[in-house]
mmCIF file of C-alpha atoms in Angstrom:
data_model
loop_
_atom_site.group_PDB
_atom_site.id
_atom_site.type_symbol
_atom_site.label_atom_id
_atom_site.label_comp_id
_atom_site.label_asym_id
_atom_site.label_seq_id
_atom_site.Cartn_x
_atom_site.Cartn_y
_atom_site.Cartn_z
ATOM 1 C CA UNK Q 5 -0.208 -65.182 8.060
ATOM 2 C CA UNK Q 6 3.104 -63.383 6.004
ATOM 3 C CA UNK Q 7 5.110 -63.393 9.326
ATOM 4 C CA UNK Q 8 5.236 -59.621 9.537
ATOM 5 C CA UNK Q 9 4.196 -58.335 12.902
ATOM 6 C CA UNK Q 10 1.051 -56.286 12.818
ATOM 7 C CA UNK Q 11 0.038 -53.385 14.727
ATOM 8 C CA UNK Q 12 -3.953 -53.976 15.127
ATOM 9 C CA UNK Q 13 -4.402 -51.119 17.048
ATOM 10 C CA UNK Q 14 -2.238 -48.404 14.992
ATOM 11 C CA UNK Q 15 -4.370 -49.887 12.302
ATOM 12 C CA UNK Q 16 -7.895 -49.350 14.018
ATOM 13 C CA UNK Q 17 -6.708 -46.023 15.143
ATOM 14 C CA UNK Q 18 -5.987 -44.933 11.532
ATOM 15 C CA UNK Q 19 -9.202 -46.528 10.496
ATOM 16 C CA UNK Q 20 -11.445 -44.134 12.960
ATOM 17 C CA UNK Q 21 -9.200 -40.875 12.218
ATOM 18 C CA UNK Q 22 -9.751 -41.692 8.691
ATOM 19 C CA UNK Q 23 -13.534 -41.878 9.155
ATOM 20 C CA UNK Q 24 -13.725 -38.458 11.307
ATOM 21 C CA UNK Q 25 -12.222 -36.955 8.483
ATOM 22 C CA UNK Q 26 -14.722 -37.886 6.279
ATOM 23 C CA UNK Q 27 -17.612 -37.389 8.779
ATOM 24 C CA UNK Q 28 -16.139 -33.616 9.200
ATOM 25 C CA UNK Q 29 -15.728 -33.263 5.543
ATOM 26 C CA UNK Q 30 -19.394 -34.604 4.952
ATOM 27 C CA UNK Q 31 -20.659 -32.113 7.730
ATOM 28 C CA UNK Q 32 -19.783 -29.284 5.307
ATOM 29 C CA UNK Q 33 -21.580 -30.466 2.413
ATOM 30 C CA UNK Q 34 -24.803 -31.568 2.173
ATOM 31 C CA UNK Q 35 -24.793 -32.256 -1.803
ATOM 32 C CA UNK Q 36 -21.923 -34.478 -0.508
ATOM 33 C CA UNK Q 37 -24.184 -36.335 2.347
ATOM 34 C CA UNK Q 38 -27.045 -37.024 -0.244
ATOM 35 C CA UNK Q 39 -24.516 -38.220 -2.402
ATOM 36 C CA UNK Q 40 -23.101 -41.003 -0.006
ATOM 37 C CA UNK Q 41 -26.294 -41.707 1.323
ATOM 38 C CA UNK Q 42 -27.658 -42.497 -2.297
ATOM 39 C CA UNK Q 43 -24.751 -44.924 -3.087
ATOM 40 C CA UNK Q 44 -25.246 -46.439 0.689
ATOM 41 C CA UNK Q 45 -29.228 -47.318 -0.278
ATOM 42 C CA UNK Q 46 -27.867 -48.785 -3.723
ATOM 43 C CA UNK Q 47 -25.409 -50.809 -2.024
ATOM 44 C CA UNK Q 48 -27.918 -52.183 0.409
ATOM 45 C CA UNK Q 49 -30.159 -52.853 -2.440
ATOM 46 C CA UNK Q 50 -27.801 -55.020 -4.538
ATOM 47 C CA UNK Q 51 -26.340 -57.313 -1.157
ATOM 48 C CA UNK Q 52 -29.888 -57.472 0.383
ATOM 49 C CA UNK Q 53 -31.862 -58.580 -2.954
ATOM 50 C CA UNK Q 54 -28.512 -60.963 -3.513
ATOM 51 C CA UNK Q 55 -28.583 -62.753 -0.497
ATOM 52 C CA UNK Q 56 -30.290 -65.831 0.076
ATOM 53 C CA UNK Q 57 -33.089 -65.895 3.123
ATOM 54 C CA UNK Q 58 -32.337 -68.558 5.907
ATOM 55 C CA UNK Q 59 -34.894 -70.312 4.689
ATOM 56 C CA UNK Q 60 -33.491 -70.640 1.632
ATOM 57 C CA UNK Q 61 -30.245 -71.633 2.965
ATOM 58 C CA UNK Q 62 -31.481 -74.326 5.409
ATOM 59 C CA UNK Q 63 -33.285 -75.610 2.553
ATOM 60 C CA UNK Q 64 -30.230 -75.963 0.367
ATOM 61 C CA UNK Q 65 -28.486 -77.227 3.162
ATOM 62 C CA UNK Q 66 -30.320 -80.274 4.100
ATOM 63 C CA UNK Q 67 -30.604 -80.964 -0.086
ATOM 64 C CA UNK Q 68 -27.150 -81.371 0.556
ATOM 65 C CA UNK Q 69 -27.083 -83.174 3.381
ATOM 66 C CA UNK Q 70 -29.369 -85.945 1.984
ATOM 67 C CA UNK Q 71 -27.309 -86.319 -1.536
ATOM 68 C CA UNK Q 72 -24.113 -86.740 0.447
ATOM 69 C CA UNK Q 73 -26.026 -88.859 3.340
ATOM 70 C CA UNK Q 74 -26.122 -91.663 0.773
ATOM 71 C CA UNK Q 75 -22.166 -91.554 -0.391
#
């Protein structure tokens, strides 16, 4: 997309030594596991309750299908 060559797989590398880091840094502290598992339930709270069901979706979907059926 800019027309800089990208190294993917530097990048994935650094991504997964990043998270072992943080994994062994976690390991040592358990005040610091609750923590990130309490912000990791209130993150799945806010995009789960957010999100639309299929249902919901096919619904509004075929809504839209009709209005712009008769354009």
């Amino acid at each position: 997309m800019t027309g800089m060559p990208t190294s993917w797989a530097a990048l994935d590398e650094e991504a997964r030594d990043w998270e072992r880091r943080v994994d062994d840094a976690m390991e040592d502290d358990p005040d610091i596991v609750r923590y990130v598992r309490r912000l990791e339930a209130r993150y799945d709270e806010r995009t789960t309750s957010s999100l639309p069901t299929p249902d919901d979706l096919a619904a509004e979907f075929e809504r839209f299908l009709r209005q712009h059926d008769d354009q």
